[in-house]
Amino acid sequence: MSRNPDSGLQRLILDTARKLLFTEGYARLSMRKIAQRIGYSATSIYLHYGNKDELVHALIDEGVDLLHEELCAAYDGSQEPIEQLSEMFLAYINFGLTRPEYYEIMYVLHPEYMTRYPAEKYRKARRNLEMIASAISSGVKSGQFETHDPMLCANLAWTQLHGVVTLLNSERVDKRIPSETLIAASGSHIIRSLLKNQTQVEV
Amino acid sequence: MSRNPDSGLQRLILDTARKLLFTEGYARLSMRKIAQRIGYSATSIYLHYGNKDELVHALIDEGVDLLHEELCAAYDGSQEPIEQLSEMFLAYINFGLTRPEYYEIMYVLHPEYMTRYPAEKYRKARRNLEMIASAISSGVKSGQFETHDPMLCANLAWTQLHGVVTLLNSERVDKRIPSETLIAASGSHIIRSLLKNQTQVEV
DNA sequence: CTATTAACTTAACAGTGTTAACCCCTTCGG
DNA sequence: CCGAAGGGGTTAACACTGTTAAGTTAATAG
């Protein structure tokens, strides 16, 4: 039940869980499989993680940090709000598409199935939205963007990005629409809606 | 294995499955529970549905029809493209929020968990997108909308709506943002991006 | 040397989807 | 009228799942 990933075995469990999550997907991730793969009995895992959800929460933590890092890199890559935003949008979608397993446990799985992901950690995930809102704010200050509620706009952007990621990952988007087209369009679409004048944005 | 819902029991199974889906959610929907509730053995279900996925597919069919009906009603409620669209957007989000279980099996569940929902039925689900695209097209013809690819725009709208529905349903949106605000903003946001001039749209 | 404790195991419970084998009853052919 | 066929249903079983209780083993502390 100790939450720091020391003790050797804890690390091993987490690493194996992550590997299994990636190769087999969440649906086929089981305590027994993890245990078997590291040569321990299934119940040993319960000495380090109270239950499966706690283990998955640890994986979510990893994913949250990873996404945050990549968004930060995108944000820090420029001073220009528009560039910052479009880079962050691309980073977000890229994360979702290249790490669908992380994305699934972070943003798709019904919380009802899972014991609640601790509220304090949700705050950590919220940093990302605040970063988007901050870029929007500076765009408003510099006079490029219309003055709207930045946090509402950030959430609007997020829902758009989330929709793109999940519908692409679940292969529900008509294949006649290339994903690159949809991704580019969604990014420029969000930014265009923020702009003051009718300037077209290429992404 | 007969696919027409006659034979009495088939109806009964489907009705009970739907009820259980609504009260307990997909995660807790089990063949044995359905059977128990109607006083049959679990294996009887397999005389009418090849497996659990086939049963869920039947439920998806219901959901697809229901959503389509509500979108049609919204579409038929007006001749004005903007009104048609905003009514359809509201109808879509409303369906997703009031029937989260239908929405989940239709648009959220990983197809990987489930044997593929038959391709021909996906076409049925695609009617909805075509209806949105059609409204956009007539808006373009009437000169209200910028000339973009209507099908791409319809998909862009869909991803936005889907994002709103799923993030609201999974309670991942910060409660400080009222869902009504987000819903209204997403609708007007989509429509604004279609417009030729900077006209603000109230929704 | 004994007592405690940490690390780990096996056995078991209650649940899941699914298959195989069987049973009973109706219907139909000869 | 009797036997075969078959539909509609059953029970038992397999191979899984997460999780708990109880037991074992080894190291460490007093």
Short mmCIF file of C-alpha atoms (C1' of nucleotides) in Angstrom, two decimals:
data_model
loop_
_atom_site.label_atom_id
_atom_site.label_comp_id
_atom_site.label_asym_id
_atom_site.label_seq_id
_atom_site.Cartn_x
_atom_site.Cartn_y
_atom_site.Cartn_z
CA MET A 1 0.00 0.00 0.00
CA SER A 2 2.99 2.30 0.11
CA ARG A 3 2.58 4.76 -2.72
CA ASN A 4 6.25 5.44 -3.46
CA PRO A 5 7.54 3.19 -6.22
CA ASP A 6 10.50 1.80 -4.32
CA SER A 7 10.79 -1.74 -2.99
CA GLY A 8 11.89 -3.14 -6.33
CA LEU A 9 8.87 -5.28 -6.88
CA GLN A 10 6.58 -2.28 -7.01
CA ARG A 11 8.61 -0.90 -9.90
CA LEU A 12 8.53 -4.28 -11.59
CA ILE A 13 4.78 -4.56 -11.24
CA LEU A 14 4.21 -1.09 -12.64
CA ASP A 15 6.55 -1.64 -15.57
CA THR A 16 4.95 -4.95 -16.45
CA ALA A 17 1.49 -3.50 -16.08
CA ARG A 18 2.40 -0.68 -18.44
CA LYS A 19 3.83 -3.10 -20.98
CA LEU A 20 0.76 -5.30 -20.78
CA LEU A 21 -1.50 -2.28 -21.05
CA PHE A 22 0.29 -1.28 -24.24
CA THR A 23 0.46 -4.69 -25.90
CA GLU A 24 -2.92 -6.07 -24.89
CA GLY A 25 -4.97 -3.01 -24.00
CA TYR A 26 -6.82 -2.25 -20.80
CA ALA A 27 -9.56 -4.78 -21.43
CA ARG A 28 -7.11 -7.64 -21.31
CA LEU A 29 -5.00 -6.34 -18.48
CA SER A 30 -5.35 -8.69 -15.54
CA MET A 31 -3.66 -9.04 -12.17
CA ARG A 32 -2.91 -12.70 -12.82
CA LYS A 33 -1.27 -11.94 -16.13
CA ILE A 34 0.95 -9.30 -14.61
CA ALA A 35 1.91 -11.63 -11.79
CA GLN A 36 2.60 -14.53 -14.10
CA ARG A 37 4.82 -12.40 -16.31
CA ILE A 38 7.07 -11.43 -13.40
CA GLY A 39 7.03 -14.86 -11.83
CA TYR A 40 5.05 -13.98 -8.74
CA SER A 41 1.65 -15.03 -7.54
CA ALA A 42 -1.25 -12.73 -8.26
CA THR A 43 -1.83 -11.97 -4.61
CA SER A 44 1.65 -10.50 -4.23
CA ILE A 45 0.50 -7.50 -6.19
CA TYR A 46 -2.01 -6.77 -3.46
CA LEU A 47 0.87 -6.27 -1.03
CA HIS A 48 1.87 -3.22 -3.02
CA TYR A 49 -1.39 -2.02 -4.56
CA GLY A 50 -4.65 -2.24 -2.69
CA ASN A 51 -6.51 -3.33 -5.79
CA LYS A 52 -6.51 -3.15 -9.54
CA ASP A 53 -7.83 0.39 -9.59
CA GLU A 54 -4.96 1.62 -7.45
CA LEU A 55 -2.54 0.07 -9.89
CA VAL A 56 -4.31 1.69 -12.82
CA HIS A 57 -4.27 4.98 -10.96
CA ALA A 58 -0.51 4.73 -10.78
CA LEU A 59 -0.45 4.25 -14.54
CA ILE A 60 -2.76 7.22 -14.98
CA ASP A 61 -0.29 9.29 -12.98
CA GLU A 62 2.42 8.37 -15.43
CA GLY A 63 0.22 9.29 -18.35
CA VAL A 64 -0.81 12.60 -16.81
CA ASP A 65 2.81 13.56 -16.26
CA LEU A 66 3.80 12.51 -19.75
CA LEU A 67 1.05 14.47 -21.43
CA HIS A 68 1.82 17.47 -19.27
CA GLU A 69 5.47 17.39 -20.26
CA GLU A 70 4.64 17.27 -23.93
CA LEU A 71 2.15 20.12 -23.62
CA CYS A 72 4.72 22.15 -21.72
CA ALA A 73 7.27 21.56 -24.45
CA ALA A 74 4.74 22.77 -27.01
CA TYR A 75 3.87 25.79 -24.90
CA ASP A 76 7.51 26.70 -24.31
CA GLY A 77 8.33 26.31 -27.98
CA SER A 78 7.03 29.76 -28.77
CA GLN A 79 5.91 33.09 -27.33
CA GLU A 80 3.22 33.56 -29.92
CA PRO A 81 -0.20 32.57 -28.51
CA ILE A 82 -1.40 31.21 -31.84
CA GLU A 83 1.71 29.11 -32.29
CA GLN A 84 1.59 27.98 -28.69
CA LEU A 85 -2.00 26.89 -29.06
CA SER A 86 -1.66 25.09 -32.35
CA GLU A 87 1.44 23.29 -31.11
CA MET A 88 -0.33 22.27 -27.92
CA PHE A 89 -3.32 21.04 -29.89
CA LEU A 90 -1.09 18.94 -32.08
CA ALA A 91 0.76 17.64 -29.04
CA TYR A 92 -2.49 16.67 -27.35
CA ILE A 93 -3.87 14.84 -30.35
CA ASN A 94 -0.53 13.23 -30.99
CA PHE A 95 -0.39 11.96 -27.44
CA GLY A 96 -3.88 10.54 -27.74
CA LEU A 97 -3.19 8.79 -31.01
CA THR A 98 0.26 7.41 -30.25
CA ARG A 99 -0.54 6.32 -26.69
CA PRO A 100 -4.15 5.23 -26.93
CA GLU A 101 -3.82 3.01 -23.87
CA TYR A 102 -2.70 5.85 -21.66
CA TYR A 103 -5.36 8.05 -23.16
CA GLU A 104 -8.04 5.46 -22.52
CA ILE A 105 -7.38 5.00 -18.83
CA MET A 106 -6.90 8.76 -18.41
CA TYR A 107 -9.89 10.13 -20.25
CA VAL A 108 -12.17 7.44 -21.60
CA LEU A 109 -12.80 4.82 -18.94
CA HIS A 110 -15.99 5.44 -17.08
CA PRO A 111 -15.14 6.59 -13.58
CA GLU A 112 -18.08 4.50 -12.47
CA TYR A 113 -16.19 1.36 -13.38
CA MET A 114 -13.28 2.59 -11.44
CA THR A 115 -13.08 3.84 -7.92
CA ARG A 116 -12.75 7.56 -8.22
CA TYR A 117 -9.40 8.90 -9.31
CA PRO A 118 -8.39 11.05 -6.34
CA ALA A 119 -9.57 14.64 -6.60
CA GLU A 120 -6.17 16.10 -5.82
CA LYS A 121 -4.73 14.33 -8.81
CA TYR A 122 -7.45 15.69 -11.02
CA ARG A 123 -6.10 19.08 -10.18
CA LYS A 124 -2.81 17.97 -11.65
CA ALA A 125 -4.56 17.04 -14.85
CA ARG A 126 -6.23 20.44 -14.83
CA ARG A 127 -2.88 22.20 -15.24
CA ASN A 128 -3.12 21.40 -18.91
CA LEU A 129 -6.36 23.27 -19.33
CA GLU A 130 -4.92 26.19 -17.42
CA MET A 131 -1.99 26.29 -19.79
CA ILE A 132 -4.33 26.52 -22.77
CA ALA A 133 -6.38 29.17 -21.00
CA SER A 134 -3.21 31.12 -20.31
CA ALA A 135 -2.20 31.11 -23.94
CA ILE A 136 -5.68 32.32 -24.84
CA SER A 137 -5.46 35.05 -22.22
CA SER A 138 -2.21 36.39 -23.58
CA GLY A 139 -3.73 36.33 -27.04
CA VAL A 140 -6.58 38.43 -25.70
CA LYS A 141 -4.18 40.83 -24.03
CA SER A 142 -2.16 41.23 -27.20
CA GLY A 143 -5.36 42.06 -29.02
CA GLN A 144 -5.36 39.08 -31.38
CA PHE A 145 -8.27 37.29 -29.79
CA GLU A 146 -11.79 38.29 -29.04
CA THR A 147 -12.39 38.78 -25.33
CA HIS A 148 -14.17 35.66 -24.17
CA ASP A 149 -13.92 33.69 -20.98
CA PRO A 150 -10.52 31.99 -21.50
CA MET A 151 -11.32 29.00 -19.31
CA LEU A 152 -14.55 28.34 -21.18
CA CYS A 153 -12.69 28.60 -24.47
CA ALA A 154 -10.03 26.22 -23.18
CA ASN A 155 -12.70 23.70 -22.30
CA LEU A 156 -14.29 24.16 -25.68
CA ALA A 157 -10.95 23.42 -27.28
CA TRP A 158 -10.47 20.43 -25.05
CA THR A 159 -13.83 18.89 -25.92
CA GLN A 160 -13.00 19.34 -29.60
CA LEU A 161 -9.60 17.70 -29.25
CA HIS A 162 -10.99 14.93 -27.10
CA GLY A 163 -13.66 14.20 -29.64
CA VAL A 164 -11.13 13.98 -32.44
CA VAL A 165 -8.85 11.67 -30.45
CA THR A 166 -11.53 9.29 -29.25
CA LEU A 167 -13.42 9.02 -32.52
CA LEU A 168 -10.20 8.45 -34.44
CA ASN A 169 -8.93 5.91 -31.93
CA SER A 170 -12.14 3.95 -32.00
CA GLU A 171 -12.09 4.05 -35.78
CA ARG A 172 -15.51 5.57 -36.03
CA VAL A 173 -14.55 8.33 -38.42
CA ASP A 174 -15.25 7.62 -42.05
CA LYS A 175 -11.97 6.52 -43.61
CA ARG A 176 -12.67 8.75 -46.60
CA ILE A 177 -11.71 11.64 -44.38
CA PRO A 178 -7.96 11.43 -43.79
CA SER A 179 -7.13 11.81 -40.14
CA GLU A 180 -4.48 14.43 -40.95
CA THR A 181 -7.17 16.54 -42.60
CA LEU A 182 -9.45 16.24 -39.61
CA ILE A 183 -6.65 17.01 -37.18
CA ALA A 184 -5.47 20.06 -39.08
CA ALA A 185 -9.01 21.29 -39.57
CA SER A 186 -9.90 20.91 -35.91
CA GLY A 187 -6.83 22.87 -34.84
CA SER A 188 -7.37 25.77 -37.22
CA HIS A 189 -11.07 25.65 -36.49
CA ILE A 190 -10.53 26.22 -32.79
CA ILE A 191 -8.07 29.02 -33.35
CA ARG A 192 -10.20 30.73 -35.98
CA SER A 193 -13.05 30.90 -33.51
CA LEU A 194 -10.82 32.81 -31.11
CA LEU A 195 -9.62 35.39 -33.62
CA LYS A 196 -10.92 38.93 -33.75
CA ASN A 197 -10.98 39.37 -37.50
CA GLN A 198 -11.63 36.89 -40.24
CA THR A 199 -7.94 36.01 -40.73
CA GLN A 200 -7.48 32.49 -41.98
CA VAL A 201 -4.97 30.37 -40.14
CA GLU A 202 -2.87 27.73 -41.78
CA VAL A 203 -1.81 24.84 -39.55
CA MET B 1 -29.73 -16.91 -34.09
CA SER B 2 -32.73 -15.56 -35.92
CA ARG B 3 -32.34 -11.82 -36.05
CA ASN B 4 -35.99 -10.79 -36.11
CA PRO B 5 -37.26 -9.98 -32.64
CA ASP B 6 -40.20 -12.35 -32.69
CA SER B 7 -40.42 -15.61 -30.75
CA GLY B 8 -41.51 -13.84 -27.58
CA LEU B 9 -38.47 -14.71 -25.58
CA GLN B 10 -36.23 -12.73 -27.90
CA ARG B 11 -38.28 -9.63 -27.17
CA LEU B 12 -38.17 -10.38 -23.48
CA ILE B 13 -34.41 -10.77 -23.50
CA LEU B 14 -33.89 -7.53 -25.37
CA ASP B 15 -36.25 -5.59 -23.11
CA THR B 16 -34.61 -6.92 -19.97
CA ALA B 17 -31.16 -6.28 -21.36
CA ARG B 18 -32.11 -2.69 -22.11
CA LYS B 19 -33.53 -2.22 -18.65
CA LEU B 20 -30.43 -3.66 -17.03
CA LEU B 21 -28.21 -1.57 -19.27
CA PHE B 22 -30.01 1.54 -18.06
CA THR B 23 -30.17 0.73 -14.39
CA GLU B 24 -26.76 -0.88 -13.93
CA GLY B 25 -24.72 0.31 -16.90
CA TYR B 26 -22.87 -1.71 -19.46
CA ALA B 27 -20.09 -2.76 -17.11
CA ARG B 28 -22.52 -4.65 -14.90
CA LEU B 29 -24.66 -6.09 -17.67
CA SER B 30 -24.27 -9.85 -17.65
CA MET B 31 -25.91 -12.72 -19.43
CA ARG B 32 -26.62 -14.49 -16.17
CA LYS B 33 -28.33 -11.42 -14.68
CA ILE B 34 -30.54 -11.02 -17.71
CA ALA B 35 -31.48 -14.68 -17.60
CA GLN B 36 -32.15 -14.67 -13.89
CA ARG B 37 -34.40 -11.62 -14.19
CA ILE B 38 -36.64 -13.34 -16.73
CA GLY B 39 -36.53 -16.71 -15.00
CA TYR B 40 -34.56 -18.57 -17.62
CA SER B 41 -31.15 -20.14 -17.55
CA ALA B 42 -28.28 -18.10 -18.95
CA THR B 43 -27.69 -20.50 -21.81
CA SER B 44 -31.18 -19.93 -23.16
CA ILE B 45 -30.07 -16.52 -24.34
CA TYR B 46 -27.56 -18.21 -26.61
CA LEU B 47 -30.44 -19.85 -28.46
CA HIS B 48 -31.48 -16.41 -29.65
CA TYR B 49 -28.25 -14.41 -29.66
CA GLY B 50 -24.97 -15.98 -30.69
CA ASN B 51 -23.10 -14.18 -27.93
CA LYS B 52 -23.14 -11.14 -25.73
CA ASP B 53 -21.87 -8.88 -28.49
CA GLU B 54 -24.74 -9.83 -30.78
CA LEU B 55 -27.14 -8.90 -28.03
CA VAL B 56 -25.40 -5.57 -27.50
CA HIS B 57 -25.47 -5.00 -31.24
CA ALA B 58 -29.23 -5.35 -31.13
CA LEU B 59 -29.30 -2.69 -28.42
CA ILE B 60 -27.03 -0.48 -30.50
CA ASP B 61 -29.51 -0.81 -33.35
CA GLU B 62 -32.23 0.53 -31.10
CA GLY B 63 -30.04 3.42 -30.02
CA VAL B 64 -29.05 4.28 -33.58
CA ASP B 65 -32.68 4.40 -34.65
CA LEU B 66 -33.67 6.48 -31.67
CA LEU B 67 -30.95 9.04 -32.19
CA HIS B 68 -31.75 9.20 -35.87
CA GLU B 69 -35.39 9.89 -35.16
CA GLU B 70 -34.57 12.71 -32.80
CA LEU B 71 -32.13 14.25 -35.26
CA CYS B 72 -34.70 13.99 -38.02
CA ALA B 73 -37.26 15.75 -35.85
CA ALA B 74 -34.76 18.54 -35.23
CA TYR B 75 -33.91 18.76 -38.90
CA ASP B 76 -37.54 18.81 -39.97
CA GLY B 77 -38.38 21.47 -37.40
CA SER B 78 -37.11 24.23 -39.63
CA GLN B 79 -36.03 25.17 -43.15
CA GLU B 80 -33.36 27.53 -41.91
CA PRO B 81 -29.92 25.83 -42.01
CA ILE B 82 -28.70 27.60 -38.90
CA GLU B 83 -31.79 26.64 -36.96
CA GLN B 84 -31.65 23.11 -38.31
CA LEU B 85 -28.06 22.76 -37.23
CA SER B 86 -28.40 24.23 -33.77
CA GLU B 87 -31.49 22.11 -33.13
CA MET B 88 -29.68 19.00 -34.30
CA PHE B 89 -26.69 19.80 -32.12
CA LEU B 90 -28.92 20.21 -29.11
CA ALA B 91 -30.73 17.00 -29.96
CA TYR B 92 -27.46 15.10 -30.26
CA ILE B 93 -26.08 16.34 -26.96
CA ASN B 94 -29.42 15.82 -25.30
CA PHE B 95 -29.52 12.23 -26.50
CA GLY B 96 -26.00 11.62 -25.22
CA LEU B 97 -26.70 13.11 -21.81
CA THR B 98 -30.13 11.62 -21.19
CA ARG B 99 -29.31 8.16 -22.55
CA PRO B 100 -25.68 7.71 -21.54
CA GLU B 101 -25.94 3.92 -21.69
CA TYR B 102 -27.10 3.93 -25.28
CA TYR B 103 -24.48 6.50 -26.10
CA GLU B 104 -21.78 4.44 -24.48
CA ILE B 105 -22.41 1.25 -26.39
CA MET B 106 -22.92 3.22 -29.60
CA TYR B 107 -19.96 5.57 -29.56
CA VAL B 108 -17.66 4.98 -26.61
CA LEU B 109 -16.99 1.28 -26.19
CA HIS B 110 -13.79 0.25 -27.82
CA PRO B 111 -14.64 -1.84 -30.88
CA GLU B 112 -11.68 -3.97 -29.90
CA TYR B 113 -13.57 -5.19 -26.85
CA MET B 114 -16.46 -5.99 -29.06
CA THR B 115 -16.66 -7.98 -32.22
CA ARG B 116 -17.03 -5.45 -34.95
CA TYR B 117 -20.39 -3.81 -35.31
CA PRO B 118 -21.39 -4.85 -38.84
CA ALA B 119 -20.25 -2.41 -41.53
CA GLU B 120 -23.64 -2.15 -43.15
CA LYS B 121 -25.10 -0.92 -39.90
CA TYR B 122 -22.43 1.72 -39.61
CA ARG B 123 -23.79 3.12 -42.80
CA LYS B 124 -27.08 3.56 -41.00
CA ALA B 125 -25.34 5.53 -38.31
CA ARG B 126 -23.71 7.64 -40.99
CA ARG B 127 -27.08 9.02 -42.09
CA ASN B 128 -26.86 11.41 -39.20
CA LEU B 129 -23.63 12.93 -40.43
CA GLU B 130 -25.08 13.21 -43.89
CA MET B 131 -28.02 15.11 -42.51
CA ILE B 132 -25.69 17.60 -40.85
CA ALA B 133 -23.67 17.90 -44.04
CA SER B 134 -26.86 18.49 -45.98
CA ALA B 135 -27.87 21.37 -43.73
CA ILE B 136 -24.41 22.85 -44.14
CA SER B 137 -24.64 22.48 -47.90
CA SER B 138 -27.91 24.35 -48.09
CA GLY B 139 -26.40 27.05 -45.92
CA VAL B 140 -23.56 27.32 -48.39
CA LYS B 141 -25.97 27.48 -51.31
CA SER B 142 -28.02 30.19 -49.65
CA GLY B 143 -24.83 32.17 -49.17
CA GLN B 144 -24.82 32.18 -45.39
CA PHE B 145 -21.88 29.83 -44.96
CA GLU B 146 -18.36 29.92 -46.22
CA THR B 147 -17.75 27.31 -48.92
CA HIS B 148 -15.96 24.49 -47.18
CA ASP B 149 -16.17 20.74 -47.60
CA PRO B 150 -19.57 20.09 -45.95
CA MET B 151 -18.70 16.52 -44.98
CA LEU B 152 -15.50 17.60 -43.31
CA CYS B 153 -17.37 20.33 -41.46
CA ALA B 154 -20.00 17.82 -40.39
CA ASN B 155 -17.30 15.59 -38.97
CA LEU B 156 -15.72 18.55 -37.22
CA ALA B 157 -19.06 19.32 -35.65
CA TRP B 158 -19.48 15.69 -34.68
CA THR B 159 -16.14 15.48 -32.93
CA GLN B 160 -16.98 18.63 -31.01
CA LEU B 161 -20.37 17.31 -29.94
CA HIS B 162 -18.95 13.91 -29.10
CA GLY B 163 -16.27 15.50 -26.96
CA VAL B 164 -18.81 17.52 -25.04
CA VAL B 165 -21.06 14.52 -24.44
CA THR B 166 -18.35 12.11 -23.33
CA LEU B 167 -16.48 14.54 -21.09
CA LEU B 168 -19.72 15.67 -19.45
CA ASN B 169 -20.94 12.11 -19.01
CA SER B 170 -17.70 10.98 -17.45
CA GLU B 171 -17.80 14.03 -15.18
CA ARG B 172 -14.38 15.17 -16.23
CA VAL B 173 -15.39 18.76 -16.93
CA ASP B 174 -14.69 21.18 -14.11
CA LYS B 175 -17.96 21.70 -12.27
CA ARG B 176 -17.29 25.42 -12.16
CA ILE B 177 -18.27 25.45 -15.81
CA PRO B 178 -22.03 24.86 -15.99
CA SER B 179 -22.84 22.19 -18.54
CA GLU B 180 -25.51 24.43 -20.09
CA THR B 181 -22.86 27.04 -20.75
CA LEU B 182 -20.55 24.53 -22.36
CA ILE B 183 -23.34 23.07 -24.46
CA ALA B 184 -24.58 26.44 -25.67
CA ALA B 185 -21.04 27.63 -26.35
CA SER B 186 -20.13 24.52 -28.32
CA GLY B 187 -23.20 24.88 -30.52
CA SER B 188 -22.73 28.54 -31.32
CA HIS B 189 -19.01 27.93 -31.68
CA ILE B 190 -19.54 25.38 -34.44
CA ILE B 191 -22.02 27.52 -36.28
CA ARG B 192 -19.94 30.66 -35.99
CA SER B 193 -17.08 28.85 -37.66
CA LEU B 194 -19.32 28.14 -40.64
CA LEU B 195 -20.53 31.68 -41.10
CA LYS B 196 -19.26 33.99 -43.79
CA ASN B 197 -19.19 37.21 -41.79
CA GLN B 198 -18.57 37.82 -38.15
CA THR B 199 -22.26 37.64 -37.17
CA GLN B 200 -22.69 36.44 -33.60
CA VAL B 201 -25.17 33.64 -33.09
CA GLU B 202 -27.25 33.28 -29.99
CA VAL B 203 -28.22 29.75 -29.08
"C1'" DC C 1 16.16 -19.10 21.54
"C1'" DT C 2 11.95 -17.19 21.03
"C1'" DA C 3 8.69 -13.72 19.18
"C1'" DT C 4 7.55 -10.77 15.64
"C1'" DT C 5 7.05 -9.29 11.27
"C1'" DA C 6 7.57 -8.90 6.30
"C1'" DA C 7 7.13 -11.26 1.96
"C1'" DC C 8 5.05 -14.46 -0.35
"C1'" DT C 9 2.12 -18.54 -1.36
"C1'" DT C 10 -2.05 -21.65 -2.00
"C1'" DA C 11 -6.96 -22.27 -1.70
"C1'" DA C 12 -11.07 -20.43 -2.10
"C1'" DC C 13 -15.21 -17.33 -3.20
"C1'" DA C 14 -18.11 -15.21 -6.24
"C1'" DG C 15 -18.59 -13.72 -10.45
"C1'" DT C 16 -17.92 -13.61 -15.85
"C1'" DG C 17 -18.79 -15.51 -21.14
"C1'" DT C 18 -19.32 -19.66 -23.39
"C1'" DT C 19 -19.64 -24.72 -24.80
"C1'" DA C 20 -21.06 -29.57 -24.53
"C1'" DA C 21 -24.17 -32.73 -23.30
"C1'" DC C 22 -28.52 -33.92 -22.08
"C1'" DC C 23 -33.76 -33.82 -21.50
"C1'" DC C 24 -38.48 -33.18 -22.71
"C1'" DC C 25 -42.08 -32.40 -25.69
"C1'" DT C 26 -44.13 -31.65 -30.11
"C1'" DT C 27 -44.51 -32.80 -34.86
"C1'" DC C 28 -44.09 -35.56 -38.70
"C1'" DG C 29 -43.00 -39.86 -41.71
"C1'" DG C 30 -43.86 -44.44 -42.50
"C1'" DC D 1 -49.12 -46.17 -33.54
"C1'" DC D 2 -44.29 -45.97 -33.20
"C1'" DG D 3 -39.91 -43.98 -33.97
"C1'" DA D 4 -37.12 -40.20 -35.71
"C1'" DA D 5 -36.29 -35.31 -35.82
"C1'" DG D 6 -35.88 -31.17 -33.94
"C1'" DG D 7 -36.98 -26.98 -31.19
"C1'" DG D 8 -36.53 -25.04 -26.66
"C1'" DG D 9 -34.83 -25.54 -22.64
"C1'" DT D 10 -31.73 -27.36 -18.90
"C1'" DT D 11 -27.35 -28.58 -15.92
"C1'" DA D 12 -22.44 -29.10 -15.61
"C1'" DA D 13 -18.31 -27.63 -16.82
"C1'" DC D 14 -14.21 -24.80 -18.61
"C1'" DA D 15 -11.36 -21.05 -18.39
"C1'" DC D 16 -11.17 -16.84 -17.01
"C1'" DT D 17 -11.70 -12.51 -13.72
"C1'" DG D 18 -10.75 -9.55 -8.97
"C1'" DT D 19 -10.18 -10.33 -4.29
"C1'" DT D 20 -9.77 -12.32 0.54
"C1'" DA D 21 -8.34 -15.54 4.16
"C1'" DA D 22 -5.26 -18.39 5.85
"C1'" DG D 23 -0.91 -20.51 5.86
"C1'" DT D 24 4.25 -20.77 5.06
"C1'" DT D 25 8.87 -19.30 5.17
"C1'" DA D 26 12.69 -16.52 6.27
"C1'" DA D 27 14.86 -12.78 8.44
"C1'" DT D 28 15.27 -9.86 12.18
"C1'" DA D 29 14.89 -8.06 17.15
"C1'" DG D 30 15.01 -8.75 22.05
#
